[in-house]
Tab-separated table of C-alpha atoms (C1' of nucleotides) in Angstrom:
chain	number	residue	atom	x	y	z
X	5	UNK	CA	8.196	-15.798	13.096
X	6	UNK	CA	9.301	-17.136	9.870
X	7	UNK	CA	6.491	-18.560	7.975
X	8	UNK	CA	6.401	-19.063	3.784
X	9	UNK	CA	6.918	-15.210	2.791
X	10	UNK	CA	9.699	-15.072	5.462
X	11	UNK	CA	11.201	-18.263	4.145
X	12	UNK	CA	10.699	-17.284	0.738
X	13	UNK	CA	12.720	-14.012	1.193
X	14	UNK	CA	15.460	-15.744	3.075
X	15	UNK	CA	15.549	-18.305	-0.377
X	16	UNK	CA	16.063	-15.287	-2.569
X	17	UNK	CA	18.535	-13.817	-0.920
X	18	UNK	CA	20.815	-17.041	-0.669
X	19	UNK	CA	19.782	-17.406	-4.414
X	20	UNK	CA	21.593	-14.569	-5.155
X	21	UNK	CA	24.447	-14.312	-2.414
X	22	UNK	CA	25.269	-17.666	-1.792
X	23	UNK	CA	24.666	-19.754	-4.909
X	24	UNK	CA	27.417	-21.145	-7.047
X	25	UNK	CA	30.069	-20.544	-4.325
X	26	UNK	CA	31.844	-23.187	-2.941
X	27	UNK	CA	32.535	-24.038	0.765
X	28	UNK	CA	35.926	-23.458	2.412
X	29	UNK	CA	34.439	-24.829	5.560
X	30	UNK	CA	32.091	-24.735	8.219
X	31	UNK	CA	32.061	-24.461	11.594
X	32	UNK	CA	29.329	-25.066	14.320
X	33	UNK	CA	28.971	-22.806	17.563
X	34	UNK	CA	26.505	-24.533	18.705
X	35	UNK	CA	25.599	-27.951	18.848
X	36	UNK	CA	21.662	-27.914	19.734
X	37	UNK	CA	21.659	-25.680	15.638
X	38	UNK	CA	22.848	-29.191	13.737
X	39	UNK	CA	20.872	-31.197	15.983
X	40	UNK	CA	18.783	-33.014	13.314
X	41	UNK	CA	22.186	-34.006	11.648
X	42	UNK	CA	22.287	-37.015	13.493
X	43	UNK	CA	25.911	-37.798	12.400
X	44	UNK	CA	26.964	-34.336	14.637
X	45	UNK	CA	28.750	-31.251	14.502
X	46	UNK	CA	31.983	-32.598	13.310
X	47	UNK	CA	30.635	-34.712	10.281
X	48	UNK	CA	28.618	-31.901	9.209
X	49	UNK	CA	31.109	-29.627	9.302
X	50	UNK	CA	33.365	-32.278	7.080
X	51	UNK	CA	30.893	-32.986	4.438
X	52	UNK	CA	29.884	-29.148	3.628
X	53	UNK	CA	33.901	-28.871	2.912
X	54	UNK	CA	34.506	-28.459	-0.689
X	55	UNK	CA	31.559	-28.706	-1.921
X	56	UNK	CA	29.388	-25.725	-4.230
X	57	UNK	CA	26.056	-24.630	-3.362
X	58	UNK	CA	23.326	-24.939	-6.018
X	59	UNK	CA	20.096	-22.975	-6.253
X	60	UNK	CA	18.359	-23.005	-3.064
X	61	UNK	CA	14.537	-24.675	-2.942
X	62	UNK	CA	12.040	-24.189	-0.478
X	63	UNK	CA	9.214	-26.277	0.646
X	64	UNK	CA	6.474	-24.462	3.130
X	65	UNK	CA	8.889	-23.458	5.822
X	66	UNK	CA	11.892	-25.274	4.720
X	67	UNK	CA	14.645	-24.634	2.875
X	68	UNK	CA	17.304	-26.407	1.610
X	69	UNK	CA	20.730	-25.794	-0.732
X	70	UNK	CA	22.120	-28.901	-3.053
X	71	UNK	CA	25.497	-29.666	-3.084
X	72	UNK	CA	26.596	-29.898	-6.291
X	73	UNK	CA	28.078	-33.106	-7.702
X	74	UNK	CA	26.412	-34.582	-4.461
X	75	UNK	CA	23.093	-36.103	-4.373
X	76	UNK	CA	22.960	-34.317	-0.709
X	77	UNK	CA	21.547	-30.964	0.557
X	78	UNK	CA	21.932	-28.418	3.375
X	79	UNK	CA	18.427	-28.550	5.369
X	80	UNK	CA	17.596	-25.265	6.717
X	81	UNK	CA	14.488	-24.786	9.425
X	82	UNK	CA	14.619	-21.133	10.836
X	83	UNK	CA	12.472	-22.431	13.497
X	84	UNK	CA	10.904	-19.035	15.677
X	85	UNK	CA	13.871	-16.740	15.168
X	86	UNK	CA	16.613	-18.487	13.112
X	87	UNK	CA	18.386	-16.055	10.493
X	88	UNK	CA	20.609	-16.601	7.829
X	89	UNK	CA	22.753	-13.642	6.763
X	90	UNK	CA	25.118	-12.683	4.232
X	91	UNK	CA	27.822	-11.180	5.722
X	92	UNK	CA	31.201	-9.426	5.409
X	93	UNK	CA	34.215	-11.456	7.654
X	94	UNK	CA	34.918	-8.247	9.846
X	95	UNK	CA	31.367	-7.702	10.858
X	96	UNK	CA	31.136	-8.726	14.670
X	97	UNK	CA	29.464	-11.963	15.317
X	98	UNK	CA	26.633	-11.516	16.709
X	99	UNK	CA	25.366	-12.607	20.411
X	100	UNK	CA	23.582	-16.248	19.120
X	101	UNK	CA	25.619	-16.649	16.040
X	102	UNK	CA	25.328	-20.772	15.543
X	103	UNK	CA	26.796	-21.715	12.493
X	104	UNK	CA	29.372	-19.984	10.287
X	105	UNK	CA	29.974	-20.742	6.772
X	106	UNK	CA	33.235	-19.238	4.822
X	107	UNK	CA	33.810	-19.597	1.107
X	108	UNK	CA	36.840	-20.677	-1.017
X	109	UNK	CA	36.368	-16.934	-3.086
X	110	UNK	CA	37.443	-13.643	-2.796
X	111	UNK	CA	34.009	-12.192	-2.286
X	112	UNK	CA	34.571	-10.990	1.348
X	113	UNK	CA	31.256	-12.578	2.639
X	114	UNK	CA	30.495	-15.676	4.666
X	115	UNK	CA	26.592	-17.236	5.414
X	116	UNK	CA	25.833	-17.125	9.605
X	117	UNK	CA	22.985	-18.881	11.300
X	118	UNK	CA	22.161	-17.024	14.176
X	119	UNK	CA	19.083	-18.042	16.233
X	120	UNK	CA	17.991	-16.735	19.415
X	121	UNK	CA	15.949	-19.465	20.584
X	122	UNK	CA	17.013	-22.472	18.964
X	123	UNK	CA	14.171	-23.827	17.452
X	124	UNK	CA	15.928	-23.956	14.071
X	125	UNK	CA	19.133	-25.251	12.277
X	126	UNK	CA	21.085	-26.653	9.876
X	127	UNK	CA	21.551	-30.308	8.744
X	128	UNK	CA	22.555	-32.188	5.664
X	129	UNK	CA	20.474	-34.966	4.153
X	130	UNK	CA	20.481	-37.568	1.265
X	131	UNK	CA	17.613	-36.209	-2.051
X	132	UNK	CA	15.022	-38.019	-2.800
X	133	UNK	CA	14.560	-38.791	-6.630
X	134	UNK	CA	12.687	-35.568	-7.092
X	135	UNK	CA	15.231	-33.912	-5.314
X	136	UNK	CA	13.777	-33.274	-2.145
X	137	UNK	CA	15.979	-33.603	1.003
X	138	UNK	CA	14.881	-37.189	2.401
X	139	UNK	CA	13.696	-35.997	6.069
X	140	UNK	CA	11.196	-34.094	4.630
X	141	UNK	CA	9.346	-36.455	2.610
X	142	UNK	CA	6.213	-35.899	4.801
X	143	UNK	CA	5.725	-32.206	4.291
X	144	UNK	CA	2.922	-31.538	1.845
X	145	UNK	CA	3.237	-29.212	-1.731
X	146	UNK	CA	2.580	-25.705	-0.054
X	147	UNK	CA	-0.251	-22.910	-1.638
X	148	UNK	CA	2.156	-20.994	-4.180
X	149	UNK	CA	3.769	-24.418	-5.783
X	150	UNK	CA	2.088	-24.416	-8.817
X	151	UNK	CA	1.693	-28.452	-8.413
X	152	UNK	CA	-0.120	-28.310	-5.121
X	153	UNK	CA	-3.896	-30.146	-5.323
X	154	UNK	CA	-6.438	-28.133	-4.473
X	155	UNK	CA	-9.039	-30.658	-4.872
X	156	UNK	CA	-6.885	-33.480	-2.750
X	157	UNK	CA	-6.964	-30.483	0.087
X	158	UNK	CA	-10.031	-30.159	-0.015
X	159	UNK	CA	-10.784	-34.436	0.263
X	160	UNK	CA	-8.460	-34.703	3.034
X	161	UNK	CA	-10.820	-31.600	4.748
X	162	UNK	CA	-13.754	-33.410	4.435
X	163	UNK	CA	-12.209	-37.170	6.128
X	164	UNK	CA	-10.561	-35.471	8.733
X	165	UNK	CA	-12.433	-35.000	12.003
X	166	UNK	CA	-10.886	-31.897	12.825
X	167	UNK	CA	-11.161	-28.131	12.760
X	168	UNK	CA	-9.633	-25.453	10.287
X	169	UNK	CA	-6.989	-23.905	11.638
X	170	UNK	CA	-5.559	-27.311	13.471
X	171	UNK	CA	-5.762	-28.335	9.456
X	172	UNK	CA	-4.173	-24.980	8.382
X	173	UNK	CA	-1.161	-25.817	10.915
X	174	UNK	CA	-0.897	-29.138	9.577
X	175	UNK	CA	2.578	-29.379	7.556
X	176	UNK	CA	1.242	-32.706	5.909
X	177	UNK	CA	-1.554	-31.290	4.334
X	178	UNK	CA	-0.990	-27.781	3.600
X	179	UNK	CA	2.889	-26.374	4.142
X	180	UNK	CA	4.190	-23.389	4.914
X	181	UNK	CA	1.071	-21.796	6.735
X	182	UNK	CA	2.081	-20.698	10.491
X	183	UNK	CA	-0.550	-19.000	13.284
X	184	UNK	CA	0.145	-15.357	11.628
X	185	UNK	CA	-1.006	-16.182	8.104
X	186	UNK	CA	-3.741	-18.721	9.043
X	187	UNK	CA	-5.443	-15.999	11.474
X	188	UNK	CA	-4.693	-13.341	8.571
X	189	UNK	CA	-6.102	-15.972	5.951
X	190	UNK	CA	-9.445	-17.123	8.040
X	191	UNK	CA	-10.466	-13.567	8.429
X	192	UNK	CA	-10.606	-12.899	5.194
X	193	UNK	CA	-12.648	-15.488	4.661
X	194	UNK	CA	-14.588	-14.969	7.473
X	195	UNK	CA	-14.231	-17.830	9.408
X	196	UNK	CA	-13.653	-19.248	13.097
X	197	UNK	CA	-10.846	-20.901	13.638
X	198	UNK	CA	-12.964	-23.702	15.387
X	199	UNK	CA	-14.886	-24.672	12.293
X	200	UNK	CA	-14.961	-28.205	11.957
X	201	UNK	CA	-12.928	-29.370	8.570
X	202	UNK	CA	-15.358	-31.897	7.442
X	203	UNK	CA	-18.236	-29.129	7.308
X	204	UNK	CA	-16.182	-27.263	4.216
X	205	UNK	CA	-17.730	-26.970	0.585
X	206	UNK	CA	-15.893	-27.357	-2.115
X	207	UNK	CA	-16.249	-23.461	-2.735
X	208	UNK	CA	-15.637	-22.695	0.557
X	209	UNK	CA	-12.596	-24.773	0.544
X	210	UNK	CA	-11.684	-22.899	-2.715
X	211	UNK	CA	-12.193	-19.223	-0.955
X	212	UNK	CA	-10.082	-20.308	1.673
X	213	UNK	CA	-7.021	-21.031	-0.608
X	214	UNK	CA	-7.562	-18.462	-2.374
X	215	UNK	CA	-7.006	-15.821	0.827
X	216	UNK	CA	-3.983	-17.756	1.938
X	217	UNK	CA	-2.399	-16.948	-1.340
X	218	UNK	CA	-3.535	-13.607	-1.828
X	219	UNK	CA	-2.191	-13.595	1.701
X	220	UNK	CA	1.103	-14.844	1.511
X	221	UNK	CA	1.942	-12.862	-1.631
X	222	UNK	CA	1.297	-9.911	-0.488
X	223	UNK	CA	3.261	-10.186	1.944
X	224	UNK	CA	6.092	-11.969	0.185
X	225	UNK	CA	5.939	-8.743	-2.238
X	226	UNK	CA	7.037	-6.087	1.274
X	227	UNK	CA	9.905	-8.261	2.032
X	228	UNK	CA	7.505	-10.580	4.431
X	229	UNK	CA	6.261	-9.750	8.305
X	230	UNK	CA	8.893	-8.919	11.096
X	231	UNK	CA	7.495	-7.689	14.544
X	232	UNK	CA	10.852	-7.109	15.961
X	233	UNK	CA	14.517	-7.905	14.849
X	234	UNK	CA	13.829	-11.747	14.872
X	235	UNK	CA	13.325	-11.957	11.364
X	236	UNK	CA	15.212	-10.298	8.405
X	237	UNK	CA	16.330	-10.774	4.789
X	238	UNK	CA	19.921	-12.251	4.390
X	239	UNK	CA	20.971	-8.945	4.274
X	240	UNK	CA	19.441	-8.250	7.616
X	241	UNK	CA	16.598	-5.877	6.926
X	242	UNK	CA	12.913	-6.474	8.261
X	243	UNK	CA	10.096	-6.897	6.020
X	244	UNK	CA	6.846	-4.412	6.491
X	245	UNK	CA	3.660	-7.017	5.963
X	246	UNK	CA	3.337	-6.194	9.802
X	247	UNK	CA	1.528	-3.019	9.198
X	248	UNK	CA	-0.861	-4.624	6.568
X	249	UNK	CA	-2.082	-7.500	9.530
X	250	UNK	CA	-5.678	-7.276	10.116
X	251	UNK	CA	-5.935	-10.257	12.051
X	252	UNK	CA	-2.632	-11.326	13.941
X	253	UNK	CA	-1.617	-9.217	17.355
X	254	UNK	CA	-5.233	-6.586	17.428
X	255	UNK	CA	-6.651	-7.954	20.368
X	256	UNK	CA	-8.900	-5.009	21.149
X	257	UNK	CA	-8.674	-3.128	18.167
X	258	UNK	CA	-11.478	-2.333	15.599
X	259	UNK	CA	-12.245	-5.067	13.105
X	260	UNK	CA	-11.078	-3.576	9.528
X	261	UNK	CA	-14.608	-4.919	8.221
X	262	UNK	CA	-16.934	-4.030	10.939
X	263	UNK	CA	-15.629	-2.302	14.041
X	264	UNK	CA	-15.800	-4.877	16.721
X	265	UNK	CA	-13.313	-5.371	19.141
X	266	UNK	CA	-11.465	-7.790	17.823
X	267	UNK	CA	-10.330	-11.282	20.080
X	268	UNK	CA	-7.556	-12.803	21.265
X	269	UNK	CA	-7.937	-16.702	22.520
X	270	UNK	CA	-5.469	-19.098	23.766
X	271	UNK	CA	-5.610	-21.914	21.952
X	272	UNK	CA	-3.320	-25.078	21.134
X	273	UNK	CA	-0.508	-22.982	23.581
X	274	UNK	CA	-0.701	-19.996	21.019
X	275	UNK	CA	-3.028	-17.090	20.420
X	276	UNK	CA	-6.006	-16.812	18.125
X	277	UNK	CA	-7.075	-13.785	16.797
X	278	UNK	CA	-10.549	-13.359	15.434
X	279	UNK	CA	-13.129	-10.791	15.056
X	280	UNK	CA	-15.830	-12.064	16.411
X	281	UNK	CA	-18.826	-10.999	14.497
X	282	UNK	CA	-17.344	-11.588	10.918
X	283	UNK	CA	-16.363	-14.934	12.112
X	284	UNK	CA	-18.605	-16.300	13.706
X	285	UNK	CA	-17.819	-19.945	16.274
X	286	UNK	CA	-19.714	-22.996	14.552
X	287	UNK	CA	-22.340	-24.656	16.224
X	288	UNK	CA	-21.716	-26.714	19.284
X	289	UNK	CA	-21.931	-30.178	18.560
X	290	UNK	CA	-22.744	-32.865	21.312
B	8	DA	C1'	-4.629	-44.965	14.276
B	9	DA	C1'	-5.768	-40.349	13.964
B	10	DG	C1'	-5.929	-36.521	16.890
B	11	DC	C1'	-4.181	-33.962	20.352
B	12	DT	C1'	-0.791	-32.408	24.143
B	13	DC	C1'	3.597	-31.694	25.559
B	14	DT	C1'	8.324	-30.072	25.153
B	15	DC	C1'	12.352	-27.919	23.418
B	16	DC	C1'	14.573	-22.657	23.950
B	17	DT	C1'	15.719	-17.488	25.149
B	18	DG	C1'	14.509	-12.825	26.024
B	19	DA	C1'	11.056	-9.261	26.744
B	20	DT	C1'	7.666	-7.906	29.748
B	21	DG	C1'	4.750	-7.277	33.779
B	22	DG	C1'	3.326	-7.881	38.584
B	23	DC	C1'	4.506	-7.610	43.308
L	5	DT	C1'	15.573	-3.550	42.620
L	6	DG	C1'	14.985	-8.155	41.968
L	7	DC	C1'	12.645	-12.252	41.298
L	8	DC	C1'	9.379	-15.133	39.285
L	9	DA	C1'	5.674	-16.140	35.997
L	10	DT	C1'	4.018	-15.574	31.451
L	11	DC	C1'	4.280	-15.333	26.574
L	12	DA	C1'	6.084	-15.933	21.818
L	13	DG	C1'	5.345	-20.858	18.672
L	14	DG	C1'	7.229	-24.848	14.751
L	15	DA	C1'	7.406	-29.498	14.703
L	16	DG	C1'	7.981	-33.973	16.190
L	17	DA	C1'	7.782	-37.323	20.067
L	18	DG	C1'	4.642	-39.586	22.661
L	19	DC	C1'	0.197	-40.496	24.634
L	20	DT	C1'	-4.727	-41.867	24.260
DNA sequence: AAGCTCTCCTGATGGC
DNA sequence: TGCCATCAGGAGAGCT
């Protein structure tokens, strides 16, 4: 499950294997993996033609690759299991390869989307001013841009009437924070999921942001989290952050603090883990 | 109108 | 053995 560290691999790699190289063409396997370019497979595949790649960005869980000489840029969501891999022409395609990109070099390589489930894809879309893909206009600065607000955050906690993790999830407030980091990030900090926002301190708030960072780098630094072979690099190799969780997938298991069986609840059609000592549920209001 | 629920999708897994 | 239900969950549409 691709989250900021996952994303932020995935940019690298396409930073350094698919930058500066210029489109031969593109073709689409799939028409549900370009379904947020409106304009369809076909025009997609026409516009990408000729065109050279710039240094990918990233915003929270997005991605997205300027065409040079354009004001445009290739949109890229990875969704729950999308993948985007370097690789040689003769290697096989594989079983849910979506999208196929070749280049006008003689490097040997060509970029694939491949997603099992379909949640993500590819799509091209007019830059703001600042350079930001226009669809994504809504999606807030995430926790490692060095321009994100803290203090704005933390306002927008205390108007909401909502609790912390619903707020974590939130893509307009916060990006690039899915369920693994914010359970990893709230136990931490020691805190239930169900905390209402508008009960957070300014130094509370603070803690908070600081554990999703310290978080999400250290995972970013072992190649992000794979659980299985639904997320790799662009090179297709997994990432080891899964054997650092202490929150995410140890329903059962020992807290890492204090011992206690740690809990799983279902919660906004997803799983919550918590331990449920160190983080204690808030007060039941009436 | 903000807050919340539902839905899209495929494959692994478990129960009977 | 086979069939069906459940689970994984990001994000936006749609409902209240």
């Amino acid at each position: 499950m691709p989250e900021l560290p996952e994303v932020e691999v995935v940019r690298r790699g396409l930073e350094r294997w698919a930058a500066h190289r210029t489109v031969a063409d593109a073709e689409v396997l799939h028409p549900r993996a370009v379904r947020r370019h409106l304009a369809g497979p076909d025009d997609f595949a026409h516009r990408l033609k000729g065109h050279r790649i710039g240094t990918p960005s990233r915003r929270g869980k997005y991605l997205w690759l300027p065409l040079t000489d354009t004001d445009q840029s290739v949109l890229a969501h990875l969704g729950m299991s999308g993948q985007l891999l370097v690789q040689p022409h003769a290697a096989p395609d594989e079983k849910h390869l979506r999208i196929r990109i070749r280049f006008a070099d003689t490097l040997g390589t060509e970029l694939r989307f491949v997603d099992q489930r379909t949640f993500g894809g590819l799509s091209l879309h007019d830059n703001t001013p600042d350079g930001l893909p226009d669809v994504i206009a809504h999606i807030a600065r995430d926790p490692l841009d060095p321009l994100f607000d803290d203090e704005a955050f933390h306002q927008a906690l205390r108007r909401k009437r909502s609790t912390i993790k619903r707020a974590l999830l939130d893509q307009s407030l916060i990006s690039g924070v899915g369920n693994i980091y914010a359970d990893e990030a709230l136990w931490r900090a020691r805190i239930h999921y169900d905390r209402p926002t508008a009960t957070f301190t300014r130094p509370r708030t603070a803690e908070l942001l600081g554990h999703v960072r310290d978080v999400m780098n250290a995972a970013l630094a072992v190649g992000g989290t794979s659980f299985d072979s639904l997320y790799v690099n662009v090179n297709g190799e997994s990432g080891y952050f899964d054997r650092s969780l202490d929150a995410y997938g140890r329903e059962g298991l020992p807290c890492k603090r204090c011992g206690t069986p740690m809990r799983r609840r279902l919660w906004m059609n997803r799983s919550s883990y918590f331990c449920p000592k160190c983080q204690r549920a808030p007060r039941v209001s009436s």
